CSV table of C-alpha atoms in Angstrom, one decimal:
chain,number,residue,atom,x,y,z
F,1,UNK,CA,-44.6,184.4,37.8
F,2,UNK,CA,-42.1,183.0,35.2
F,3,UNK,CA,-43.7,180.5,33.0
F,4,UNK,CA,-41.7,177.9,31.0
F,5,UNK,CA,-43.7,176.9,27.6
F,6,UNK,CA,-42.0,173.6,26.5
F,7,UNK,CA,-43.1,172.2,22.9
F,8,UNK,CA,-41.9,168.6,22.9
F,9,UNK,CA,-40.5,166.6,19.5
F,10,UNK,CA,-38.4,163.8,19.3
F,11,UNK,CA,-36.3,165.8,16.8
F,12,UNK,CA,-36.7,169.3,18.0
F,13,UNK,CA,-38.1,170.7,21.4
F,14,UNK,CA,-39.1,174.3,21.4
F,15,UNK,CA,-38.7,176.2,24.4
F,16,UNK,CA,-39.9,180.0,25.5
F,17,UNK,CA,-39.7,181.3,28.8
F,18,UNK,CA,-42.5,184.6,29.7
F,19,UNK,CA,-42.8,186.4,33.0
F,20,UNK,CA,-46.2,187.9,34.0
F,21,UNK,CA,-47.6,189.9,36.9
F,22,UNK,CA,-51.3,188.8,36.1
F,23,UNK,CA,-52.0,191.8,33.6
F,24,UNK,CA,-49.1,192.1,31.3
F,25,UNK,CA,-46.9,189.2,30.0
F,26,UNK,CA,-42.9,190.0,29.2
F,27,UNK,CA,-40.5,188.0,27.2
F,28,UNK,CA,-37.5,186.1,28.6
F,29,UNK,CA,-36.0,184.0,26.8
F,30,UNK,CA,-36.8,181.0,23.8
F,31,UNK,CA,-35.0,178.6,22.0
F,32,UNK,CA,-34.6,175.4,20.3
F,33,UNK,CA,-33.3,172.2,21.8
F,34,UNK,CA,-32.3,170.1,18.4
F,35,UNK,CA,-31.7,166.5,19.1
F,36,UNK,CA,-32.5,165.2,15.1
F,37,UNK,CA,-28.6,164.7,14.6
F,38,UNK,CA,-28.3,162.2,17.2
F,39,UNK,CA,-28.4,158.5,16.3
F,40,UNK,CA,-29.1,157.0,19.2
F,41,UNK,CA,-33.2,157.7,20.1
F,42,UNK,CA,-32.5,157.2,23.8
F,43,UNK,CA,-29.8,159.8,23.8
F,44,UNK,CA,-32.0,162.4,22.2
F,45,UNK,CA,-34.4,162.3,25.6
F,46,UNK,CA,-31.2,162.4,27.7
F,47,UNK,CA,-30.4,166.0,25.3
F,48,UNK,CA,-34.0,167.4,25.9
F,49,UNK,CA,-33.6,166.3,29.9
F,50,UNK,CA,-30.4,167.9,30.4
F,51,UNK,CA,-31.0,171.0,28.0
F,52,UNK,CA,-34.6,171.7,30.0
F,53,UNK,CA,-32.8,171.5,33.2
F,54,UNK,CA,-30.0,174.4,32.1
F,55,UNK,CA,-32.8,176.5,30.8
F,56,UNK,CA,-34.6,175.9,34.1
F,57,UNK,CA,-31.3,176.5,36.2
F,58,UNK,CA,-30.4,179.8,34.2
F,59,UNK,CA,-34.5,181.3,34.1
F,60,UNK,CA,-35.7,180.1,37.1
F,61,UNK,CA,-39.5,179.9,36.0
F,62,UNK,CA,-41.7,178.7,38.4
F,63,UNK,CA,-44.3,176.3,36.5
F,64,UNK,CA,-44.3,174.8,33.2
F,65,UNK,CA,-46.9,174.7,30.3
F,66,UNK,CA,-46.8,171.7,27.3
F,67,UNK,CA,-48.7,171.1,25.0
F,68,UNK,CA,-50.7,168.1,24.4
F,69,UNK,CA,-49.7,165.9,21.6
F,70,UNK,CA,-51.8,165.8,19.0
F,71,UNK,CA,-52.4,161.7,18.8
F,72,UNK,CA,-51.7,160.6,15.7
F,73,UNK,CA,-53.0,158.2,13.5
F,74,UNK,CA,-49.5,156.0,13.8
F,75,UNK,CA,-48.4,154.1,17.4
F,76,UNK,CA,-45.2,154.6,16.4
F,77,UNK,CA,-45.3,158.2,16.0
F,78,UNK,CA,-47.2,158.7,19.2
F,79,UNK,CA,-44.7,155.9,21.0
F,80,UNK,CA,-42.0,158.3,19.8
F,81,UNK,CA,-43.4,161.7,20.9
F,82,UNK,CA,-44.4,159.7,23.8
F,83,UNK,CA,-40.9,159.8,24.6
F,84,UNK,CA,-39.7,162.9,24.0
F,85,UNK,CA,-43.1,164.7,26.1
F,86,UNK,CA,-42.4,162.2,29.0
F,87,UNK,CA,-38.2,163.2,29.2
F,88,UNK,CA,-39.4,167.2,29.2
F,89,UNK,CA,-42.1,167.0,31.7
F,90,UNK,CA,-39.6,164.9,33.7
F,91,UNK,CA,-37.3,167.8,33.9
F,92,UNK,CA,-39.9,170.0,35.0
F,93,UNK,CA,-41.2,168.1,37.8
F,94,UNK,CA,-37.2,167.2,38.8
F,95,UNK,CA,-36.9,170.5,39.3
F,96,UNK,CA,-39.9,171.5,41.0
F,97,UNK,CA,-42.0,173.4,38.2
F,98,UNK,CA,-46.1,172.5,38.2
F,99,UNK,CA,-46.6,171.3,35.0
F,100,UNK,CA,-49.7,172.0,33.0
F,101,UNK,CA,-51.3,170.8,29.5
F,102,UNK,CA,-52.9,172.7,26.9
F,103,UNK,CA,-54.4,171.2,23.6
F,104,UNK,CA,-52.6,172.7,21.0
F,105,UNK,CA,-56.2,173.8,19.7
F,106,UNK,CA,-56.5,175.8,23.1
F,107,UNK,CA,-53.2,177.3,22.4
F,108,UNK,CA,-54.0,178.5,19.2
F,109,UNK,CA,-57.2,179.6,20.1
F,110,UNK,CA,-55.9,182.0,22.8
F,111,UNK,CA,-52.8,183.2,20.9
F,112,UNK,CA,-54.5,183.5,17.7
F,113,UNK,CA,-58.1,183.9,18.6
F,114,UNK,CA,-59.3,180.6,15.9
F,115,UNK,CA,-58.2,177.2,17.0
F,116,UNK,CA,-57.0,176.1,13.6
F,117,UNK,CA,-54.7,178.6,13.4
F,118,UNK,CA,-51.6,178.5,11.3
F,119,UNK,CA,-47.7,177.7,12.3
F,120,UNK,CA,-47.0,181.5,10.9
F,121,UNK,CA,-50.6,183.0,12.2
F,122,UNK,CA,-48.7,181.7,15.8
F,123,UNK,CA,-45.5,182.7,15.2
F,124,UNK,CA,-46.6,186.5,14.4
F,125,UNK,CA,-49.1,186.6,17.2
F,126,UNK,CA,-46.6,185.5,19.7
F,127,UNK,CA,-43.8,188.3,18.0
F,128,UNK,CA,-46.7,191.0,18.5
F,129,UNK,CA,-48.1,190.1,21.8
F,130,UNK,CA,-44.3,189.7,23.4
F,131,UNK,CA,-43.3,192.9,21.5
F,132,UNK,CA,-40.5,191.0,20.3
F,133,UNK,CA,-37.8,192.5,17.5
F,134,UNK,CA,-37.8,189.5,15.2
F,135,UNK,CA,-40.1,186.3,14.4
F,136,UNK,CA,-39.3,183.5,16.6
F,137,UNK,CA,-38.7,180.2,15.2
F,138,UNK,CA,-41.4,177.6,14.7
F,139,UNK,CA,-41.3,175.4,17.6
F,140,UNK,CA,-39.9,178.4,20.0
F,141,UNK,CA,-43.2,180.2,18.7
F,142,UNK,CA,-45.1,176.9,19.9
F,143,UNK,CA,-44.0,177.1,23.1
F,144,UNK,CA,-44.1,180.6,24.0
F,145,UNK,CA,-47.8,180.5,22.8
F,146,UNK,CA,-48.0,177.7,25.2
F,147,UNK,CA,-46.5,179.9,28.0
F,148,UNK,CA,-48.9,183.0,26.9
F,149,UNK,CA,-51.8,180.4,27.2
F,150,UNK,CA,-51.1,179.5,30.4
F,151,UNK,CA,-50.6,182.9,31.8
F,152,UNK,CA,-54.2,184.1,29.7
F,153,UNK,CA,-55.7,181.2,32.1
F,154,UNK,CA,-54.3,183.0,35.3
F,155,UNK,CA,-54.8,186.4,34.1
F,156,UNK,CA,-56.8,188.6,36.3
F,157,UNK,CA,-59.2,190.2,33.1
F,158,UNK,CA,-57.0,192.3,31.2
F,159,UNK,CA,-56.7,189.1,28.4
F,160,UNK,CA,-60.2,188.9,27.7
F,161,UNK,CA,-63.7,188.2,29.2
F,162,UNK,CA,-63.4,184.2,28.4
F,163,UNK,CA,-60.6,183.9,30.9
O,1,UNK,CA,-20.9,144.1,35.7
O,2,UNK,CA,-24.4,145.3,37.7
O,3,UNK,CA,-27.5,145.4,35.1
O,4,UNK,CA,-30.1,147.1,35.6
O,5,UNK,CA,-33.4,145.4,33.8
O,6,UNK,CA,-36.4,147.8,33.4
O,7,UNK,CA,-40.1,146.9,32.3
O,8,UNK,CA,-41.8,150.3,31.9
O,9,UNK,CA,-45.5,151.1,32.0
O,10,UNK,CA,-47.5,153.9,33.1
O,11,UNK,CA,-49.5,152.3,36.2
O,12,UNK,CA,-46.4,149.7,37.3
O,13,UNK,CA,-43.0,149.7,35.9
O,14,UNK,CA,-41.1,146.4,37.2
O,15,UNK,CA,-37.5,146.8,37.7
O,16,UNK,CA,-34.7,144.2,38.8
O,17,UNK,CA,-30.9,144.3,39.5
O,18,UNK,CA,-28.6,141.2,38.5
O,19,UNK,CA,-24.6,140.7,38.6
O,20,UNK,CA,-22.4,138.8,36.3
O,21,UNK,CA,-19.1,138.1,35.8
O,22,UNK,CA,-19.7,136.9,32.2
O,23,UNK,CA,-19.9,133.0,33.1
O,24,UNK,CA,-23.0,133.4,36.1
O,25,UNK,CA,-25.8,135.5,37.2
O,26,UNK,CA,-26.8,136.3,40.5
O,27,UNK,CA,-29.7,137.9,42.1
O,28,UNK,CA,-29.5,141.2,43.8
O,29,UNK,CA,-32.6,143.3,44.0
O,30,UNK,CA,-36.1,143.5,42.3
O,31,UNK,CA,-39.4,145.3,42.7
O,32,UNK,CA,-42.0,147.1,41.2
O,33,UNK,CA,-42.8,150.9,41.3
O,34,UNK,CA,-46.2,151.4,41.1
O,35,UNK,CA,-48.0,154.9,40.0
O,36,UNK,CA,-51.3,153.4,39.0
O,37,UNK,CA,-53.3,155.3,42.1
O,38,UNK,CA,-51.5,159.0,40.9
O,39,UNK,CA,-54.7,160.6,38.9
O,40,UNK,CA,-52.1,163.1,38.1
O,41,UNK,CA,-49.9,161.7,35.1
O,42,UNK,CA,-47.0,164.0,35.2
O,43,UNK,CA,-46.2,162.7,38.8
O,44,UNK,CA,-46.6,159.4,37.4
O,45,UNK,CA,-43.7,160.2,35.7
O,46,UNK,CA,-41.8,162.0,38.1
O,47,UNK,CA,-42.0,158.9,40.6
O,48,UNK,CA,-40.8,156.4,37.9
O,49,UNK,CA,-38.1,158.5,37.3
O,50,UNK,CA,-37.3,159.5,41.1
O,51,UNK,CA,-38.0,155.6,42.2
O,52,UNK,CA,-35.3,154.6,39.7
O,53,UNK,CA,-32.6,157.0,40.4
O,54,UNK,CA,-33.1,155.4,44.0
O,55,UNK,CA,-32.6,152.0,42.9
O,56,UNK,CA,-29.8,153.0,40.9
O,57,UNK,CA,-28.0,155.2,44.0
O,58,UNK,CA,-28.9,151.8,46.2
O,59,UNK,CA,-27.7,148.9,43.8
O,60,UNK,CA,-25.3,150.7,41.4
O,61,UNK,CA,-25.6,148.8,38.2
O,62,UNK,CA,-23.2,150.2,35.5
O,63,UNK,CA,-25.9,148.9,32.4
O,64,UNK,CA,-29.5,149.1,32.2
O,65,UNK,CA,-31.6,147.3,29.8
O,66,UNK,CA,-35.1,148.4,28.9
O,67,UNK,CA,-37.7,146.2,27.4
O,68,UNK,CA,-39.0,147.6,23.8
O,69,UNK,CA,-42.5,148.7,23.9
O,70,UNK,CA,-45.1,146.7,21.9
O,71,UNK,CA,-46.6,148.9,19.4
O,72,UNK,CA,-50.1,148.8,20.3
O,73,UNK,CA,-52.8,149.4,17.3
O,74,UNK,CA,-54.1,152.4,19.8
O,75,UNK,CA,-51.8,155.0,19.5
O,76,UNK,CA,-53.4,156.9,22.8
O,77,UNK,CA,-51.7,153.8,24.7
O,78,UNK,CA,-48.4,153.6,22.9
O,79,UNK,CA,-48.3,157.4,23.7
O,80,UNK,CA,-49.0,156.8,26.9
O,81,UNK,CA,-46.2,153.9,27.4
O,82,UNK,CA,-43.7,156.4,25.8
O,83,UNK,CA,-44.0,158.7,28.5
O,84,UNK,CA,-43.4,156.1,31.5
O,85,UNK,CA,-40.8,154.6,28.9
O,86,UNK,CA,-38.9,158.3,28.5
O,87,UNK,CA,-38.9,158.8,31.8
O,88,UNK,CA,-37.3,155.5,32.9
O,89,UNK,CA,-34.5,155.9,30.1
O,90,UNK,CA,-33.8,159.9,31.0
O,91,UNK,CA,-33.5,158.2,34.8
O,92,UNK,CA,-31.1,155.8,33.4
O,93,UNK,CA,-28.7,158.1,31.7
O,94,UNK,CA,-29.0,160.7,34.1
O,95,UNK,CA,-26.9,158.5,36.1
O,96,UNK,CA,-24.8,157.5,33.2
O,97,UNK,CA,-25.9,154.1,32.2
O,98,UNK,CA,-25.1,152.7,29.2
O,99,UNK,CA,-29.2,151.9,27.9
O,100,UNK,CA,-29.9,148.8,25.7
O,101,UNK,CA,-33.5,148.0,24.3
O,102,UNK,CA,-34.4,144.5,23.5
O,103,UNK,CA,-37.8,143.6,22.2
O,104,UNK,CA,-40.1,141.5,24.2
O,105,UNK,CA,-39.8,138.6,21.7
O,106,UNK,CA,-35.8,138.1,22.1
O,107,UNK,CA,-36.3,138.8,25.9
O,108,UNK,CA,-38.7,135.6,26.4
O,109,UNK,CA,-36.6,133.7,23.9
O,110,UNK,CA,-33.5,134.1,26.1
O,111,UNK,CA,-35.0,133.2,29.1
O,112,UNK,CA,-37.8,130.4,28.3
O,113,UNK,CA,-36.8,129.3,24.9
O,114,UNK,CA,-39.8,130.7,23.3
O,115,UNK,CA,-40.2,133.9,21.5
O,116,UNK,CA,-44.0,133.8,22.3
O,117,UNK,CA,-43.6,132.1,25.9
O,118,UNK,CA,-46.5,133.2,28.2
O,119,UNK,CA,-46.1,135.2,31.3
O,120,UNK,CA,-46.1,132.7,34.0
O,121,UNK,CA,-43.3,131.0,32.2
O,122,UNK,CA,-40.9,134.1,32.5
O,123,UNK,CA,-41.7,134.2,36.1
O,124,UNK,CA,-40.8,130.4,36.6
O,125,UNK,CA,-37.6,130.4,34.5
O,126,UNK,CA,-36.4,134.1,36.1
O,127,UNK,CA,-36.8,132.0,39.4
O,128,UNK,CA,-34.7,129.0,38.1
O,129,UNK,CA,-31.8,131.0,36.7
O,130,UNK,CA,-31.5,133.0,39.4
O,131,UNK,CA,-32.3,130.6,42.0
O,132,UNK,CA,-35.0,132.5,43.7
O,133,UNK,CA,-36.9,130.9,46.4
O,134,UNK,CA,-40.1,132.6,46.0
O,135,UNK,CA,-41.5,133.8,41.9
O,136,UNK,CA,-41.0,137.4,41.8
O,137,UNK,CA,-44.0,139.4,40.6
O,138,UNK,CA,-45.0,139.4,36.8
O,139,UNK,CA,-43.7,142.8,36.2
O,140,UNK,CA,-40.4,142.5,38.4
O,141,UNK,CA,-39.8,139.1,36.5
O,142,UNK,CA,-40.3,140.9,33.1
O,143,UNK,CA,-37.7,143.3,34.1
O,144,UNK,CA,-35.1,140.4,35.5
O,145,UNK,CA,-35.6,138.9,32.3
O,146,UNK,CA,-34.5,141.6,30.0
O,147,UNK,CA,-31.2,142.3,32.9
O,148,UNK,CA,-30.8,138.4,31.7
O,149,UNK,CA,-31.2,138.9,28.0
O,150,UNK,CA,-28.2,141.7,28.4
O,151,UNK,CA,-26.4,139.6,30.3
O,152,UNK,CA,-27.3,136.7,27.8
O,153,UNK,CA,-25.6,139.3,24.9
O,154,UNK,CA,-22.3,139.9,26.8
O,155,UNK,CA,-21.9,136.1,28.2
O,156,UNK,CA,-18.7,134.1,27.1
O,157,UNK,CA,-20.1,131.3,26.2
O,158,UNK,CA,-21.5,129.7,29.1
O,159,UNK,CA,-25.2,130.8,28.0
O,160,UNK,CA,-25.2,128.7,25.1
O,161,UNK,CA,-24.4,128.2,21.4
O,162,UNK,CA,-26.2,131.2,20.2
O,163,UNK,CA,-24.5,133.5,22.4
């Protein structure tokens, strides 16, 4: 199973991409999708659409994982994310992929065993458990921890007795 | 020029097609998707955004004009209303319309005189302008009216002074 971790922002969408067999997870791919430059809000979900869809087309994963936004205090905030979460998921289901949420807490809690965790607890966590060479960005970190949580919730034991 | 006027909202987006040569408007097509019985969000979504690309593969508008979403004191809802809003725009430009926002308050000015104009009296006026012989639905005549306010916008002077 190829898993598609998507982190959603209206500025910048992280994206990581894990393969797993049920007892061991392996790294694919991950990468940013940066859509603060443009102007033009409604061209920013077009970006996010279109990049999902290439990183869909060249990976081929097979279900998708976001993560829930955190509702903030501000509508226009939330409207915003709104936005951005609703143009990724989109892409997903256009091509196919389940698509599955996970509270960021949940994420955390899985990747980094406390559900406060850090940015930088996340981003080592997901270098260690991936075996990866170097640290992955923020938001790629976010969304291959999203990806590792939703192959920990399909695993077959080998990721702990709480799955 | 075919616009393509869009009321988004998570359980019913209204939608409606109008022509103009910059002088008149004419009727073509309007309806209503409606996702309010889909427990599942995502494919709440996913129909918005497949129900749109079918209207625009039918009608072929070259514009599309999206209402601006209130910003509702509960950001839960206005994150909610982004999502169904994304997913209309990302349907929009996936098929290379032009998208133009215009908030609710300019739409119902346009068409009833009246910034602060009541439902009903969008439904009656969409019917007069475009000569309808039955009131369309409150959420298809929401989205006629905002195809109008574009229109409205690019008009020659026919439309009025303030035009």
């Amino acid at each position: 199973m190829r898993i598609l971790g998507i982190d959603p922002g209206s500025r910048i969408t992280g994206y990581g991409v894990i393969a797993t067999n049920g007892h061991e997870i392996g790294f694919i791919a991950c990468g940013t999708i940066r859509t603060g430059d443009e102007t033009d809000f409604s061209r920013r979900l077009l970006t996010i659409f279109r990049d999902l869809n290439e990183v869909i087309r060249i990976h081929q994963p097979t279900v998708a994982a976001v993560e829930d936004i955190f509702i903030d205090r501000n509508p226009r905030s939330a409207l915003k994310l709104g936005h951005a979460r609703g143009a990724a998921v989109v892409a997903a289901l256009h091509n196919n992929l389940e698509v599955h949420d996970y509270p960021a807490r949940q994420v955390k809690q899985t990747v980094a065993g406390y559900g406060q965790a850090e940015k930088i607890q996340v981003q080592h966590m997901v270098r260690t458990l991936l075996q990866l060479s170097s640290t992955p960005s923020r938001d790629a970190a976010d969304a291959l921890a999203v990806a590792i949580c939703h192959a920990h919730q399909h695993a077959y034991g080998r990721w702990g007795r709480s799955a």
